[in-house]
Structure formats: structure tokens, C-alpha cells
Coordinates of C-alpha atoms in Angstrom, one line a residue:
Chain A
M1 CA 158.4 70.3 91.0
T2 CA 160.9 73.1 91.6
T3 CA 163.2 71.7 88.9
A4 CA 160.3 71.7 86.4
V5 CA 159.5 75.3 87.2
I6 CA 163.2 76.3 86.7
A7 CA 163.5 74.4 83.5
Q8 CA 160.3 75.8 82.1
G9 CA 161.2 79.4 82.2
F10 CA 165.0 79.6 82.1
N11 CA 166.6 81.7 79.4
W12 CA 170.4 81.4 79.5
T13 CA 171.0 84.4 77.1
R14 CA 168.8 86.7 79.2
C15 CA 170.4 85.4 82.4
R16 CA 173.9 86.0 81.1
R17 CA 173.0 89.5 79.9
K18 CA 171.4 90.2 83.3
I19 CA 174.6 89.1 85.2
A20 CA 177.4 90.3 82.9
N21 CA 176.7 94.0 82.6
I22 CA 178.0 97.4 83.7
S23 CA 175.9 97.4 86.9
T24 CA 177.4 94.2 88.1
A25 CA 180.9 95.4 87.3
R26 CA 180.3 98.5 89.4
G27 CA 178.8 96.4 92.2
I28 CA 181.9 94.2 92.3
A29 CA 184.2 97.2 92.2
A30 CA 182.4 98.7 95.2
I31 CA 182.8 95.6 97.2
V32 CA 186.5 95.3 96.3
V33 CA 187.1 99.0 97.3
F34 CA 185.2 98.5 100.5
T35 CA 187.3 95.5 101.4
I36 CA 190.6 97.3 100.6
V37 CA 189.6 100.4 102.7
W38 CA 188.6 98.1 105.6
E39 CA 192.0 96.2 105.4
L40 CA 193.9 99.5 105.3
C41 CA 192.0 100.9 108.2
T42 CA 192.9 97.9 110.3
R43 CA 196.6 98.0 109.3
L44 CA 196.9 101.7 109.9
H45 CA 195.1 101.4 113.3
V46 CA 192.4 104.0 112.5
P47 CA 190.5 104.6 115.7
I48 CA 187.4 102.4 116.2
I49 CA 187.3 100.9 112.7
G50 CA 190.9 99.7 113.4
N51 CA 189.7 97.4 116.2
V52 CA 187.6 95.3 113.7
P53 CA 189.5 92.2 112.6
A54 CA 191.0 92.7 109.1
P55 CA 189.5 91.0 106.0
S56 CA 192.7 88.9 105.8
A57 CA 192.2 87.7 109.4
V58 CA 188.5 86.9 108.7
L59 CA 189.5 85.0 105.5
A60 CA 192.0 83.0 107.5
A61 CA 189.4 82.1 110.1
L62 CA 186.8 81.4 107.5
G63 CA 189.0 78.6 106.0
K64 CA 188.9 76.9 109.3
Q65 CA 185.2 77.3 109.8
L66 CA 184.3 76.0 106.3
V67 CA 185.6 72.6 107.2
S68 CA 184.2 72.6 110.7
A69 CA 181.0 70.6 111.3
E70 CA 179.9 73.0 114.0
Y71 CA 179.8 75.9 111.6
W72 CA 177.5 74.0 109.2
L73 CA 175.4 72.7 112.1
S74 CA 174.8 76.4 113.1
W75 CA 173.5 77.0 109.6
R76 CA 171.3 73.9 109.7
D77 CA 169.8 74.8 113.1
S78 CA 169.0 78.4 112.2
C79 CA 167.5 77.4 108.9
L80 CA 165.4 74.7 110.5
R81 CA 164.1 77.2 113.0
I82 CA 163.3 79.7 110.3
L83 CA 161.7 77.1 108.1
S84 CA 159.5 75.6 110.7
G85 CA 158.4 79.0 112.2
F86 CA 157.9 80.7 108.9
V87 CA 156.0 77.8 107.2
L88 CA 153.8 77.5 110.3
A89 CA 153.2 81.3 110.1
Q90 CA 152.1 81.0 106.5
V91 CA 150.0 77.9 107.0
L92 CA 148.0 79.5 109.8
G93 CA 148.3 83.1 108.7
I94 CA 147.2 82.9 105.1
P95 CA 143.8 81.3 105.8
L96 CA 143.2 83.5 108.8
G97 CA 144.1 86.6 106.8
L98 CA 141.8 85.6 103.9
L99 CA 139.0 84.8 106.3
M100 CA 139.4 88.2 108.0
G101 CA 139.8 90.0 104.6
M102 CA 136.6 88.5 103.2
N103 CA 134.3 88.1 106.2
R104 CA 133.3 91.2 108.1
T105 CA 132.1 89.3 111.1
A106 CA 135.3 87.4 111.4
R107 CA 137.3 90.6 110.9
E108 CA 135.5 92.5 113.6
L109 CA 135.8 89.6 116.0
I110 CA 139.5 88.8 115.5
Y111 CA 141.1 92.0 114.2
P112 CA 141.1 94.0 117.5
V113 CA 143.2 91.3 119.1
F114 CA 145.7 91.7 116.3
E115 CA 145.7 95.5 116.7
I116 CA 146.8 95.0 120.3
M117 CA 149.4 92.4 119.7
R118 CA 150.9 93.9 116.6
P119 CA 152.9 96.8 118.2
I120 CA 154.7 94.3 120.5
P121 CA 158.0 93.5 118.8
P122 CA 158.5 89.7 118.4
L123 CA 161.7 89.9 120.5
A124 CA 159.7 91.2 123.5
W125 CA 158.0 87.8 123.4
V126 CA 161.2 85.9 124.1
P127 CA 161.2 85.9 128.0
A128 CA 157.5 85.0 128.1
S129 CA 157.8 82.3 125.5
V130 CA 160.8 80.8 127.2
I131 CA 158.7 80.5 130.3
F132 CA 155.6 79.0 128.9
W133 CA 157.0 76.7 126.2
P134 CA 158.5 73.4 127.5
T135 CA 161.7 73.6 125.4
S136 CA 163.8 76.6 124.3
E137 CA 163.6 75.2 120.8
M138 CA 159.9 75.5 120.8
S139 CA 160.0 79.0 122.3
M140 CA 162.3 80.1 119.5
M141 CA 160.1 78.6 116.9
F142 CA 157.2 80.4 118.4
V143 CA 159.0 83.8 118.3
V144 CA 160.0 83.2 114.7
F145 CA 156.4 82.2 114.0
L146 CA 155.1 85.5 115.5
G147 CA 157.5 87.5 113.3
G148 CA 156.1 86.0 110.1
F149 CA 152.5 85.6 111.3
F150 CA 151.5 89.2 112.0
T151 CA 153.1 90.5 108.8
V152 CA 151.4 88.0 106.5
V153 CA 148.0 88.3 108.2
L154 CA 148.0 92.1 108.1
N155 CA 149.1 92.2 104.5
I156 CA 146.4 89.8 103.4
V157 CA 143.7 91.6 105.2
G158 CA 144.8 94.8 103.6
G159 CA 145.0 93.2 100.2
A160 CA 141.7 91.4 100.4
R161 CA 139.9 94.5 101.5
S162 CA 141.3 96.6 98.7
I163 CA 140.1 94.2 95.9
D164 CA 138.5 96.4 93.2
I165 CA 134.7 95.9 93.5
R166 CA 134.5 95.7 89.7
Y167 CA 136.3 92.4 89.6
I168 CA 133.8 90.9 92.1
R169 CA 130.9 92.4 90.2
A170 CA 132.2 91.2 86.8
A171 CA 132.7 87.7 88.3
H172 CA 129.1 87.7 89.7
S173 CA 127.7 88.8 86.4
L174 CA 129.5 86.2 84.4
G175 CA 127.8 83.5 86.5
S176 CA 130.5 82.6 89.1
S177 CA 129.6 80.5 92.1
R178 CA 130.8 81.5 95.5
S179 CA 133.7 79.1 95.3
D180 CA 134.6 80.4 91.8
I181 CA 134.7 83.9 93.2
F182 CA 137.0 82.8 96.0
W183 CA 139.4 80.6 93.9
R184 CA 139.4 82.5 90.7
V185 CA 139.0 86.1 91.8
M186 CA 139.6 86.8 95.5
L187 CA 142.6 84.5 95.9
P188 CA 144.6 85.6 92.8
A189 CA 143.7 89.2 93.6
T190 CA 145.2 88.8 97.1
L191 CA 148.2 86.8 96.0
P192 CA 150.4 89.9 95.5
S193 CA 149.7 91.0 99.1
I194 CA 150.5 87.4 100.3
V195 CA 153.9 87.6 98.5
V196 CA 154.6 91.0 100.0
G197 CA 153.7 89.7 103.4
M198 CA 156.0 86.7 103.0
T199 CA 158.9 88.8 101.8
V200 CA 158.7 91.3 104.6
G201 CA 158.0 88.5 107.1
M202 CA 161.1 86.6 106.0
G203 CA 163.2 89.6 106.8
I204 CA 161.7 90.0 110.2
T205 CA 162.1 86.3 110.8
W206 CA 165.9 86.4 110.4
A207 CA 166.2 89.4 112.7
V208 CA 164.1 87.5 115.3
V209 CA 165.9 84.1 115.1
V210 CA 169.3 85.6 115.5
A211 CA 168.4 87.6 118.6
A212 CA 166.5 84.7 120.1
E213 CA 169.5 82.4 119.6
M214 CA 171.8 84.8 121.3
I215 CA 169.4 84.9 124.3
A216 CA 168.0 81.4 124.6
S217 CA 169.9 78.9 122.6
R218 CA 173.0 76.8 122.4
S219 CA 173.2 76.5 118.6
G220 CA 172.5 78.4 115.4
L221 CA 174.2 81.3 113.6
G222 CA 173.1 83.8 116.3
F223 CA 174.6 81.7 119.0
L224 CA 177.8 81.2 116.9
T225 CA 178.2 85.0 116.7
W226 CA 177.5 85.5 120.4
R227 CA 179.8 82.7 121.5
A228 CA 182.6 84.1 119.4
Y229 CA 182.2 87.4 121.2
V230 CA 182.2 85.7 124.6
A231 CA 185.3 83.7 123.6
G232 CA 187.0 86.7 122.2
E233 CA 187.4 85.1 118.7
Y234 CA 186.8 88.4 116.9
P235 CA 187.2 87.2 113.3
L236 CA 184.5 84.6 114.0
I237 CA 182.1 87.4 115.0
I238 CA 182.5 88.8 111.5
I239 CA 182.0 85.4 109.9
G240 CA 178.8 84.9 111.9
M241 CA 177.5 88.3 110.9
M242 CA 178.3 87.7 107.2
S243 CA 176.7 84.2 107.3
I244 CA 173.5 85.7 108.8
G245 CA 173.5 88.3 106.0
I246 CA 174.0 85.7 103.3
A247 CA 171.3 83.4 104.8
G248 CA 168.8 86.3 105.0
Y249 CA 169.6 87.3 101.4
M250 CA 169.2 83.8 100.1
S251 CA 165.9 83.3 101.9
S252 CA 164.5 86.6 100.5
A253 CA 165.7 85.6 97.0
L254 CA 163.9 82.3 97.4
I255 CA 160.7 84.0 98.4
R256 CA 161.0 86.5 95.6
F257 CA 161.5 83.6 93.2
I258 CA 158.5 81.8 94.4
G259 CA 156.5 85.0 94.5
S260 CA 157.2 85.9 90.9
R261 CA 156.2 82.4 89.9
L262 CA 152.9 82.7 91.8
T263 CA 152.1 86.1 90.2
P264 CA 153.3 85.8 86.6
W265 CA 151.0 88.7 85.5
L266 CA 153.0 91.2 87.6
R267 CA 156.3 90.5 85.7
V268 CA 155.0 90.9 82.2
F269 CA 157.3 93.7 81.0
Chain B
M1 CA 120.8 80.1 73.9
H2 CA 120.9 76.5 75.0
T3 CA 121.4 75.1 71.5
A4 CA 125.1 75.9 72.0
T5 CA 125.8 76.7 68.4
T6 CA 129.1 78.3 67.7
Q7 CA 127.6 81.2 65.8
L8 CA 126.2 84.3 67.3
T9 CA 122.9 84.5 65.4
P10 CA 121.6 88.0 64.9
G11 CA 119.0 89.0 67.4
M12 CA 119.1 85.6 69.1
G13 CA 118.2 85.7 72.7
A14 CA 117.8 89.5 72.7
G15 CA 115.8 90.6 75.7
E16 CA 113.7 93.6 76.6
M17 CA 114.2 95.6 79.8
V18 CA 111.7 97.8 81.4
V19 CA 112.6 100.3 84.0
E20 CA 109.6 101.7 85.9
S21 CA 109.7 104.7 88.2
V22 CA 113.0 103.7 89.8
A23 CA 114.3 105.8 92.6
K24 CA 117.6 105.5 94.4
G25 CA 119.4 107.6 97.0
F26 CA 122.6 107.3 99.0
G27 CA 123.5 108.4 102.5
V28 CA 121.3 109.2 105.5
G29 CA 119.8 112.3 107.1
P30 CA 120.7 115.7 105.7
L31 CA 123.6 114.2 103.8
R32 CA 121.3 112.0 101.8
K33 CA 121.5 112.5 98.1
Q34 CA 118.7 111.4 95.8
V35 CA 120.4 110.1 92.6
L36 CA 117.5 108.7 90.7
R37 CA 113.8 109.7 90.9
G38 CA 110.9 108.5 88.8
C39 CA 113.2 107.0 86.2
S40 CA 111.3 105.1 83.5
F41 CA 112.2 103.8 80.2
V42 CA 112.3 100.7 77.9
L43 CA 115.3 99.0 76.4
E44 CA 113.7 97.7 73.2
K45 CA 114.6 94.3 72.0
G46 CA 117.4 94.2 69.6
K47 CA 117.9 98.0 69.7
L48 CA 120.8 100.1 70.7
T49 CA 119.7 102.6 73.3
V50 CA 122.1 105.3 74.3
L51 CA 121.8 107.0 77.6
I52 CA 123.3 110.5 77.8
G53 CA 123.2 113.0 80.6
P54 CA 125.4 115.5 82.5
S55 CA 128.3 114.0 84.3
G56 CA 127.5 112.9 87.8
C57 CA 123.8 112.7 87.1
G58 CA 123.5 109.1 88.1
K59 CA 124.1 107.2 84.9
S60 CA 126.3 104.6 86.6
T61 CA 123.8 104.1 89.4
L62 CA 121.2 103.4 86.8
V63 CA 123.4 100.8 85.1
N64 CA 124.1 99.2 88.5
A65 CA 120.4 98.9 89.1
L66 CA 119.9 97.3 85.7
A67 CA 122.8 94.9 86.2
G68 CA 121.4 94.0 89.6
Y69 CA 124.4 95.2 91.6
E70 CA 122.2 97.7 93.5
T71 CA 118.5 97.4 94.4
P72 CA 116.4 100.5 93.7
D73 CA 114.7 102.1 96.7
S74 CA 111.4 102.0 94.8
G75 CA 110.3 101.1 91.4
K76 CA 110.8 98.1 89.2
V77 CA 113.5 96.8 86.9
L78 CA 112.2 94.0 84.6
I79 CA 113.9 91.8 82.1
D80 CA 111.5 90.0 79.7
G81 CA 108.8 90.6 82.3
Q82 CA 110.7 89.1 85.2
P83 CA 112.0 91.3 88.0
V84 CA 115.8 91.7 88.3
T85 CA 117.0 90.3 91.6
G86 CA 120.7 90.3 91.2
P87 CA 123.6 90.1 88.7
G88 CA 123.5 87.4 86.1
P89 CA 124.9 86.4 82.8
D90 CA 121.8 87.5 81.0
R91 CA 122.7 91.1 81.6
L92 CA 126.4 91.8 81.2
V93 CA 128.2 95.1 82.0
V94 CA 131.2 96.5 80.3
F95 CA 132.7 98.9 82.8
Q96 CA 134.1 102.4 82.6
E97 CA 137.6 101.3 83.2
T98 CA 138.7 97.8 82.3
A99 CA 137.5 95.1 84.6
L100 CA 139.4 92.3 82.9
F101 CA 141.0 90.1 85.5
P102 CA 144.7 91.1 85.6
W103 CA 145.8 87.6 86.6
M104 CA 144.2 85.9 83.6
T105 CA 145.4 85.9 80.0
T106 CA 143.2 87.3 77.3
F107 CA 142.0 83.8 76.5
E108 CA 141.3 83.0 80.1
N109 CA 139.4 86.2 80.6
V110 CA 137.2 85.8 77.5
S111 CA 136.4 82.2 78.3
Y112 CA 135.8 82.9 82.0
G113 CA 132.0 83.0 81.7
P114 CA 131.5 79.6 80.0
R115 CA 134.2 78.1 82.2
V116 CA 132.4 79.0 85.5
Q117 CA 128.9 78.4 84.1
R118 CA 130.0 74.8 83.2
K119 CA 127.3 74.4 80.5
L120 CA 129.6 73.7 77.6
P121 CA 132.5 71.3 77.3
E122 CA 135.9 73.0 77.3
R123 CA 136.6 72.2 73.7
E124 CA 133.5 74.0 72.5
Y125 CA 134.0 77.2 74.4
A126 CA 137.7 77.3 73.6
E127 CA 136.7 77.2 69.9
E128 CA 134.1 79.9 70.4
T129 CA 136.6 82.0 72.4
M130 CA 139.1 81.8 69.5
K131 CA 136.4 82.8 67.0
L132 CA 135.5 85.8 69.0
L133 CA 139.2 86.8 69.5
D134 CA 139.6 86.6 65.7
L135 CA 136.6 88.8 65.3
V136 CA 138.1 91.6 67.4
G137 CA 141.7 91.0 66.1
L138 CA 143.1 89.6 69.4
R139 CA 144.0 86.1 68.3
D140 CA 147.7 86.8 68.6
F141 CA 147.3 88.3 72.0
R142 CA 145.4 85.3 73.5
D143 CA 148.2 84.5 75.9
K144 CA 149.0 88.1 77.0
Y145 CA 147.9 89.5 80.3
P146 CA 145.6 92.6 80.3
A147 CA 148.6 94.8 81.4
Q148 CA 150.3 93.9 78.1
L149 CA 147.4 95.1 76.0
S150 CA 146.7 98.6 74.8
G151 CA 143.6 100.4 76.1
G152 CA 141.7 99.7 72.9
M153 CA 142.6 96.0 73.0
Q154 CA 141.5 95.8 76.6
R155 CA 138.0 97.2 75.7
R156 CA 137.7 94.8 72.8
A157 CA 138.7 91.8 75.0
E158 CA 136.1 93.0 77.5
L159 CA 133.4 93.3 74.8
V160 CA 133.9 89.7 73.7
R161 CA 134.2 88.4 77.3
A162 CA 130.6 89.7 77.7
M163 CA 129.4 88.6 74.2
I164 CA 130.6 85.0 74.5
N165 CA 127.8 84.5 77.2
R166 CA 125.2 85.7 74.7
P167 CA 123.6 88.0 77.2
K168 CA 120.1 89.1 76.5
V169 CA 121.2 92.6 77.3
M170 CA 124.6 94.3 77.1
L171 CA 125.1 97.2 79.4
M172 CA 128.0 99.5 78.3
D173 CA 128.9 101.9 81.1
E174 CA 131.0 104.6 79.3
P175 CA 133.2 101.9 77.9
F176 CA 135.3 104.1 75.7
R177 CA 136.0 106.7 78.3
G178 CA 139.7 107.6 78.7
L179 CA 140.7 106.3 75.2
D180 CA 142.4 108.8 72.9
A181 CA 140.3 110.2 70.0
M182 CA 141.6 107.9 67.3
T183 CA 141.2 104.7 69.3
R184 CA 137.8 105.9 70.4
A185 CA 136.6 106.4 66.9
L186 CA 138.0 103.0 66.0
M187 CA 136.2 101.4 68.9
Q188 CA 133.0 103.0 68.0
E189 CA 133.3 101.5 64.5
Y190 CA 134.1 98.1 66.0
Y191 CA 131.3 98.2 68.4
V192 CA 128.6 99.4 66.0
R193 CA 129.7 96.7 63.6
L194 CA 129.4 94.0 66.3
F195 CA 126.0 95.3 67.2
E196 CA 124.8 95.4 63.7
E197 CA 125.9 91.8 63.1
H198 CA 124.4 90.4 66.3
R199 CA 121.5 92.8 67.1
G200 CA 121.4 92.1 70.8
T201 CA 119.7 94.6 73.1
N202 CA 122.3 97.1 74.1
L203 CA 122.4 100.0 76.5
F204 CA 125.3 102.3 75.9
V205 CA 126.0 105.1 78.4
T206 CA 128.1 108.0 77.4
S207 CA 128.6 111.7 77.9
E208 CA 129.7 112.3 74.3
L209 CA 126.9 113.5 72.1
E210 CA 128.6 112.7 68.8
E211 CA 129.2 109.2 69.9
A212 CA 125.7 108.9 71.2
I213 CA 124.0 109.8 68.0
F214 CA 126.3 107.8 65.8
L215 CA 125.5 104.7 67.7
A216 CA 121.9 105.1 68.8
D217 CA 118.6 103.8 67.7
N218 CA 117.0 105.5 70.7
L219 CA 118.7 108.3 72.5
L220 CA 117.6 108.8 76.1
I221 CA 118.4 112.2 77.6
L222 CA 118.7 112.3 81.3
T223 CA 118.0 115.3 83.6
N224 CA 120.4 116.5 86.3
R225 CA 120.4 114.7 89.6
P226 CA 118.1 113.3 90.7
A227 CA 118.0 111.8 87.2
C228 CA 115.1 110.7 85.1
V229 CA 114.5 110.5 81.4
K230 CA 113.9 114.0 80.0
K231 CA 113.4 113.0 76.4
V232 CA 113.7 110.1 74.0
I233 CA 115.1 111.0 70.6
R234 CA 114.7 108.5 67.8
V235 CA 117.6 108.4 65.5
D236 CA 116.4 107.5 62.1
L237 CA 119.8 106.8 60.5
P238 CA 120.1 103.7 58.4
R239 CA 122.3 100.8 59.4
P240 CA 125.1 99.9 58.9
R241 CA 126.2 103.2 60.3
T242 CA 129.2 105.0 58.7
F243 CA 131.0 108.1 59.8
D244 CA 129.9 110.1 56.8
M245 CA 126.3 110.0 58.2
M246 CA 127.5 112.5 60.7
T247 CA 127.0 115.1 58.1
S248 CA 123.4 114.1 57.2
A249 CA 120.4 116.2 57.9
E250 CA 118.9 113.6 60.3
Y251 CA 122.1 113.5 62.3
Q252 CA 122.1 117.3 62.6
R253 CA 118.4 117.3 63.6
C254 CA 119.1 114.9 66.4
K255 CA 122.2 116.7 67.5
F256 CA 120.4 120.0 67.5
E257 CA 117.5 118.7 69.5
A258 CA 119.7 116.9 72.0
L259 CA 122.0 119.9 72.4
E260 CA 119.1 122.1 73.2
L261 CA 117.9 119.7 75.9
L262 CA 121.3 119.2 77.3
H263 CA 122.0 122.9 77.3
E264 CA 118.8 123.4 79.3
E265 CA 120.0 120.9 81.9
A266 CA 123.4 122.5 82.0
M267 CA 121.9 126.0 82.5
K268 CA 119.8 124.7 85.4
S269 CA 122.8 123.5 87.2
F270 CA 124.6 126.8 86.7
A271 CA 121.6 128.9 87.6
S272 CA 122.4 129.1 91.3
G273 CA 125.6 130.9 90.4
G274 CA 127.7 128.5 92.5
V275 CA 131.3 128.5 91.4
N276 CA 132.9 125.5 93.2
A277 CA 132.1 121.9 92.6
A278 CA 130.2 121.4 95.9
D279 CA 127.8 124.3 95.0
F280 CA 127.5 122.9 91.6
I281 CA 126.4 119.5 92.8
E282 CA 124.1 121.0 95.4
A283 CA 122.5 123.1 92.7
C284 CA 122.0 120.1 90.6
A285 CA 120.3 118.3 93.4
Q286 CA 118.1 121.2 94.5
L287 CA 117.0 122.2 91.0
G288 CA 116.6 118.6 90.1
Q289 CA 114.2 118.1 93.0
D290 CA 112.2 121.2 92.1
Q291 CA 112.0 120.2 88.4
A292 CA 112.2 116.5 88.5
Q293 CA 108.5 115.7 88.6
P294 CA 107.2 117.9 85.8
T295 CA 110.1 117.0 83.4
C296 CA 110.2 113.3 83.9
L297 CA 108.9 111.1 81.2
G298 CA 106.9 108.1 82.3
L299 CA 106.6 104.8 80.5
D300 CA 103.4 105.9 78.8
D301 CA 105.3 108.6 77.0
M302 CA 107.7 106.2 75.6
A303 CA 105.4 104.7 73.0
P304 CA 107.0 105.3 69.6
P305 CA 105.0 107.3 67.1
E306 CA 106.2 104.9 64.4
V307 CA 104.5 101.5 64.2
S308 CA 107.4 99.5 62.9
D309 CA 108.1 97.9 66.3
G310 CA 104.9 98.9 67.9
A311 CA 103.9 95.3 68.8
G312 CA 106.8 94.8 71.1
Q313 CA 106.3 98.2 72.5
R314 CA 102.6 97.7 73.3
K315 CA 103.4 94.4 74.9
A316 CA 105.8 96.3 77.2
D317 CA 103.3 99.0 78.0
G318 CA 100.7 96.5 78.6
A319 CA 102.9 94.5 81.0
V320 CA 103.5 97.6 82.9
S321 CA 100.0 99.0 83.1
D322 CA 98.8 95.6 84.4
R323 CA 100.5 96.5 87.7

């Protein structure tokens, strides 16, 4: 299905124009300059920054990592945790958010609990969840789930409540049944909020999984970074950090891609 | 309406609406504002009735009551003798700002009514949709989203989204508000042409006097809040209407009469000498309350002096006096 979606709307000329332009050139120049300054700082032993492993050292260590199975297993484990926790958060959060957004009784019954739970950062849940979930894997999935869950639910409730009354009225007048109003009006009107909730939630999810892995796990990119620190393999710390950055960026890009496919009317210009 | 022809036959399925001493207020206690009081009028079958009144006087509340979005505190709203209990495709509203669904293309928006009512097979309503899009010059924009249309195009799309359902009554709530002068004039021409071709029952709400007289068969002038009908002016201009009629003697007579009445209402609202908006609104409310009863027209006053459509009118009056 994904390939069909890609094939359907892919414009090579537009894509090339989007990539090969002055903004991209500037961006690449900035990264190159940053790397050179970093390398120089290390070589010249500038205080503090000079203690960071040089890009050349990182590159050398990266070569070794890229062929190591353990490095890729870390990727796999982190991604699996993100995927399961995040998907679960959407599967439970989207219907619950819609229910609370559209039904006043449900909202008044459930929302106060959310208001109490929301200010607790997901990471504060780590000790408790390690205790009450049977395995540390489950406790990490749970914490990841929480990170995505609150964001998506709160966004949907906000989105559903701010639907313009004229759309509902117009739909009623035009003879919609209750299910038409939900599927053809309420749901599409809330979709942009769902996408925003997913995008923000994905960012939070990566922050949460990395920290949870450092505390409670024996695998994953967060653990890789932490173990490198404990073992004193400083270039590996940088590799771990960059891997987490790339993974987070790719997940967000994926969500943005899915989001813009779900809401074609928002990208009309 | 059930024959499902693909032509909109003139006057077909046009309905008559009767509004009988409708009152509506909002808020509670000392903050309660009476918006409508003793509001009575008839939307004659196949006629274009224009409602004009000072801004904030309750025109939209009245439209909402006719559409069935709001229930009056007292009084009756009838369509072809049946009380209005809620919104339905027999009375369609075109709103102040566009209410096209942003997530649907022009085609999907216009065909929305038939699609959810599930009375016609898809092929038939698709054909009808394309005909109507042709009629308002939007065929090439059928796959565009509302955000890609200009303001005038959005209004036209919204007009045909309502028309495709062949409503008995079209309720136009200041539909051309916010359009620039040129587009507005163009839309008036489009609209009056559509009306003249199909002769449905139309209610058109506006605060622009020129627009009101140009379009109207009957011009209802509302009082300040709480609003009721102050006067019905019959506009005896021939149809099809053209812009050069705006220089005719009949047009000037209507305009002069309407201006006088509107001026009177405006004077009342300023009489208290209030300078800020809150005072202004308060003054409207208070003066309105003092004056509302004597100046309100009842249904009995609505009978036209002419006899041309007297039969339908008497039927309406009869139906009302039975109660």
C-alpha cells in the first residue's frame, strides 16, 4: 500500500528542484564548517570542547560499528520499543480522544484523570513501571506508550471540541445520519489534530525510550550510549547520540509523510 | 422532488414558511438578552424575500430558527403547514462565511447531500453535480479543495451544494458578506439569475439596502433588538432583474421608504447618547423593549394589497388563524 501511495504522487522534477537548491547548499556548508571547527577545537585542545572526541575519531569508530551486529541490534530494539509503544498509544488514544471530544459525559468523566496525570513526565513513571510490570521490556513499552498517549489524546480532544459548528450544522441540514456526521465530518475535521498529536508524540517517545533504556535496559541505542560512557569508549558515545538523532528525525519524517497523505487538503498550495 | 429528474424545474417543490410570533432570548437572569420578540412573517412560495435590519439585531438567530438549529422560546415556525422540529434538507442554509467542508473537493462538497441521503444512484447525482458545476462555472475546479477557490467561487459552490438537494426553501444568511464590491455585484447577478430560473422560495438576509432591493420581491425590515418585522415593502420591479433598474422610479421609491424606516431604527439606537459599543447594544435592547410591541407587524398585517398571489396568502393566513 505504501508503494502505491509513493508511486501515485511522486514528481521527480519537483523533488530534484526541492533538493538541489541554494538552501540545501547552505545547509551542507553549515554542517561542513561545524565539523571542521569541531575537529580543530579537539586538535588545539580548546578547554571543554577539546575533550570531545574529534570527528575523525568518531568516523574511525563508526566504521567498526557499522559492521557490528550489536550496533544494528540496538537500532532494532529501540525501534521495536518505539513502534509497539507508539502504535499502542495511537490505537487506544485516538478512539478515546474522539470519544472525549464528542461526548460531553465521557469527557467530564475521564478528562479530570488526564488532567492529573498529564503533568507527570513520562520518565517519572520509570521506577513505578519497572516495579509493577513483570519484565523490563514491558515497563519500557509502557513508558513509551504514556509518552505518545497523553499527547495524542489531548490534541484530539482539543481538535474535536474546536470543530466549527457551521460544518456540523451544514452536515445536519444536508441530511446526514449520525454515522455520516462522524465519518465524513467529525473525523476529517479532527485529522489535522491527530497528525499534530502524532508528530509531537513521536518526538516525546524518542526522548522517553532513550532515557528508559539507560535506566532499565540491556539493549537499544540509549543503552549503547550509556554503556559506551561506562566503558570509556568516548567516540561511541557520539555515535550513539547521532544514531538517536537520526532515528528520531526519520520517525518524525515518516509521521509527517503519513500525515500529509492523510490530510491532502492542507497541502494544496 | 422524488421523480429524480436531472433538471431543476422552475418553482418545483417550492415551499411556504410561516413564522408566527417567534420569541428567542439568550442568557439567564439580568444578563438575559431578548433577541427576537413577536416576530411574524410569511415566506411566500416561489418568492425571494429579503430580510434587512440593523447589524446585531437578530437576523442570524431568525435564520437559525427557520433552519431548525435553534428552537424558539415561544411562537411557531411552519413549513407548508408542518412545524419545524430540526434541520433538514428541505430548508438549506448558505452561511455568512463559507461552510464548505475543507477536506472535500468541490465535487465532493456539492454532491454531499445526495450521497448521504442515499436516494439516488451515484451515477445520477454525479451527473447532476457536474451540470450544476457547469451552471456556476466551476467545472474545471471540481477536484480543487475549498482553500484553492476564490471567495466568489466558494459562495457559488455553496449555492449549488444547497440547490442540488432541491430544497423547498433556501435560507441565505448574508452569503455575500466579506466579498469585494466587484465580486459581490457579480454574485448578486449570478444569484438572481439562478433564482429567476428556478423560482424556489428564498430568504435572503443582508444589511446592504441596495442589494436588498435589487434582489427582493418582498423586503422585510426588522426593528432593533429584540427584533420583529417593522414593515414589509413590496418591490414591484420586473424580472429578470438588471442593474439598470437601480435607476428606476420604483427602485428609488423602495429605497426611500426603506431608508426612512432604517433611519428611524438607527436613531432609536443612538437616542440614549451612548458612545461605546456596550451602551449602544444596551440602548438597542431597552428601546427595543419599549417600542417592540407597538411597532411589530403581525401575520394579519402581511396580507398583500395586490391580489395576484392572494390565494396562497389567504391559505397561509387561514392556516394561522385556525390556531
